[in-house]
Structures are given as structure tokens and as C-alpha cells.
Coordinates of C-alpha atoms in Angstrom, one line a residue:
V1 CA -17.7 1.2 18.6
N2 CA -20.3 3.8 17.8
T3 CA -20.4 4.2 14.0
T4 CA -22.7 7.2 14.2
D5 CA -20.5 9.3 16.4
N6 CA -17.2 7.6 15.4
T7 CA -16.3 6.9 19.0
F8 CA -15.2 3.9 20.9
K9 CA -15.1 2.7 24.5
L10 CA -12.8 0.1 25.9
Y11 CA -13.9 -1.9 28.9
N12 CA -12.0 -4.3 31.1
K13 CA -14.2 -6.6 33.3
G14 CA -17.1 -4.1 32.9
R15 CA -15.1 -1.1 33.8
L16 CA -14.5 1.7 31.3
I17 CA -10.8 2.2 30.9
R18 CA -10.5 4.3 27.8
E19 CA -12.6 6.1 25.3
G20 CA -11.9 8.2 22.3
Q21 CA -12.4 8.9 18.6
C22 CA -12.2 6.4 15.8
S23 CA -13.0 6.4 12.1
T24 CA -15.5 3.9 10.5
G25 CA -17.0 3.2 7.1
S26 CA -17.7 6.0 4.7
Y27 CA -20.7 4.3 3.0
T28 CA -19.2 5.3 -0.3
L29 CA -20.2 3.1 -3.3
L30 CA -17.5 2.1 -5.8
V31 CA -18.7 0.6 -9.1
T32 CA -16.5 -0.6 -11.9
G33 CA -17.1 -0.7 -15.6
D34 CA -17.7 -4.4 -15.4
Q35 CA -20.4 -3.8 -12.7
R36 CA -18.3 -5.1 -9.7
Q37 CA -19.2 -2.9 -6.7
W38 CA -18.3 -2.3 -3.1
I39 CA -20.0 -0.3 -0.4
F40 CA -17.5 0.8 2.2
E41 CA -19.4 0.3 5.5
T42 CA -18.4 -1.0 8.9
P43 CA -20.4 -4.1 9.8
K44 CA -22.6 -3.8 12.8
G45 CA -23.2 -6.5 15.5
I46 CA -21.2 -8.5 18.0
F47 CA -17.9 -9.7 16.8
R48 CA -14.9 -11.5 18.4
V49 CA -11.3 -10.7 18.1
Q50 CA -10.1 -13.5 15.8
G51 CA -6.4 -12.6 15.5
K52 CA -3.8 -10.0 16.7
T53 CA -0.8 -8.9 14.7
K54 CA 2.1 -6.6 15.5
Y55 CA 3.5 -4.6 12.5
P56 CA 0.7 -5.7 10.1
V57 CA 1.2 -5.6 6.4
W58 CA -1.8 -4.6 4.3
K59 CA -2.6 -6.8 1.3
K60 CA -4.4 -4.4 -0.9
P61 CA -7.7 -5.7 -2.3
D62 CA -8.9 -5.1 -5.9
W63 CA -10.9 -2.1 -4.9
A64 CA -7.8 -0.3 -3.7
F65 CA -6.3 -0.4 -7.2
I66 CA -9.6 0.4 -8.9
E67 CA -10.2 3.4 -6.6
E68 CA -6.8 4.8 -7.7
G69 CA -7.4 4.2 -11.4
L70 CA -4.7 1.5 -11.6
D71 CA -4.8 -1.9 -13.2
V72 CA -5.5 -4.7 -10.7
P73 CA -2.3 -6.9 -10.3
P74 CA -2.4 -10.7 -9.8
D75 CA -3.4 -11.9 -6.4
Y76 CA 0.1 -12.5 -5.1
S77 CA 1.9 -9.7 -6.8
P78 CA 4.3 -7.7 -4.6
E79 CA 2.4 -4.6 -5.6
R80 CA -0.4 -5.8 -3.3
Y81 CA 1.6 -5.4 -0.1
E82 CA 2.0 -2.1 1.8
Y83 CA 4.0 -1.8 4.9
G84 CA 3.5 0.7 7.7
V85 CA 0.0 1.9 6.7
L86 CA -2.0 0.0 9.4
G87 CA -0.1 1.2 12.4
D88 CA 1.9 -1.0 14.8
Y89 CA -1.0 -3.3 15.6
A90 CA -4.1 -4.9 14.0
L91 CA -6.9 -6.9 15.4
S92 CA -9.0 -9.0 13.1
I93 CA -12.7 -9.2 13.7
G94 CA -13.4 -11.4 10.7
N95 CA -14.3 -11.2 7.0
G96 CA -11.3 -8.9 6.3
Y97 CA -12.3 -6.2 8.8
L98 CA -9.6 -4.9 11.2
I99 CA -9.2 -2.6 14.1
H100 CA -5.9 -0.8 13.1
G101 CA -4.0 2.4 13.2
T102 CA -4.0 5.2 10.6
L103 CA -1.7 7.6 8.8
Y104 CA -4.6 10.1 8.7
K105 CA -5.0 11.0 12.3
R106 CA -6.7 14.3 11.4
L107 CA -9.6 12.3 10.0
L108 CA -10.3 10.5 13.3
G109 CA -13.9 11.0 14.3
M110 CA -15.1 11.0 10.7
P111 CA -16.7 8.2 8.6
V112 CA -13.9 7.8 6.1
T113 CA -12.7 4.2 6.0
H114 CA -13.4 1.3 3.7
G115 CA -15.0 -0.5 6.6
C116 CA -12.2 -1.0 9.1
I117 CA -12.0 0.8 12.4
R118 CA -9.1 3.2 12.7
L119 CA -7.6 4.4 15.9
D120 CA -4.8 6.7 16.9
D121 CA -1.5 5.1 18.1
E122 CA -2.1 5.3 21.8
D123 CA -5.7 4.1 21.7
L124 CA -4.7 1.2 19.4
E125 CA -2.0 0.1 21.7
A126 CA -4.4 0.1 24.7
V127 CA -7.0 -1.9 22.7
Y128 CA -4.3 -4.3 21.5
N129 CA -3.0 -4.8 25.1
N130 CA -6.5 -5.2 26.7
L131 CA -8.3 -7.4 24.2
E132 CA -7.5 -11.0 23.8
I133 CA -8.4 -13.4 21.0
G134 CA -12.1 -14.2 21.7
S135 CA -12.8 -10.8 23.3
R136 CA -16.1 -9.3 22.2
V137 CA -16.3 -6.2 20.0
F138 CA -19.7 -4.5 19.9
I139 CA -20.3 -2.3 16.8
F140 CA -23.5 -0.3 16.4

């Protein structure tokens, strides 16, 4: 994943099998009145796929509510769960970061995420079907 160009390349046994646009971290800084803060960047380095999920459900973190100007609900409140916003597949690369789909396909190729890597539906399906748990993911 190239975070400068917002592109990705998918390899299988060293052979390029797919490439395209993605979206990565916006580098936006969010600071609350009580001085909590988040910077929305995609981590760089070598990661491994730690889990794969079909039809993932997003558990909204505190920053998602703060960003919308809403009160933060308790940790296990039903308000935290959103269905259908991550696409049909998600691959975890650790520390809460995912490779997942997007409702905002027009923004692919731009740095607009909170740190996750967003792909369009067809690219996401190819990545999901070709990467196994333990596969390496290079982000630079």
C-alpha cells in the first residue's frame, strides 16, 4: 500500500495480480475539550493479516461520536455498532486497523480515512480471496 499515491498492488507468489486505488489516513488531528486527541494516519511498516471477516460490523470508537458532535455512549451500547459500512469483507492488520470496503467510492485515491485502508468492492474481494491469515502487508 502506497500511502503517498493512495494505490495498492496485490501479489501472489511474487507475481503482480491486481493494482488499483485505495484510500488511506487523512492526517487530520482531532482534539477534544478534555485534551484527548487522535491523529488519523495509516501506520507504515510490514504487517500481517491477523484476521478475516465476512460482512464485518463496525464498532464505532469514541472519536467517531466526538467527530459528529455527539455524546460518547457506553462501551457496549448498541449505538456503537454500524452494519454495512465496511463492505463485504475486512482484513485486520492489528491495533484496530483494517483493510475494508467503503461507501465513498468517489473518494478512492485520496487520503481521507481515519487510518484504515479502503478499497472498492472488486479490489477488496480479490485481496480477501488472495491473502491468508499471516500474509504480509507492506505499507509505506
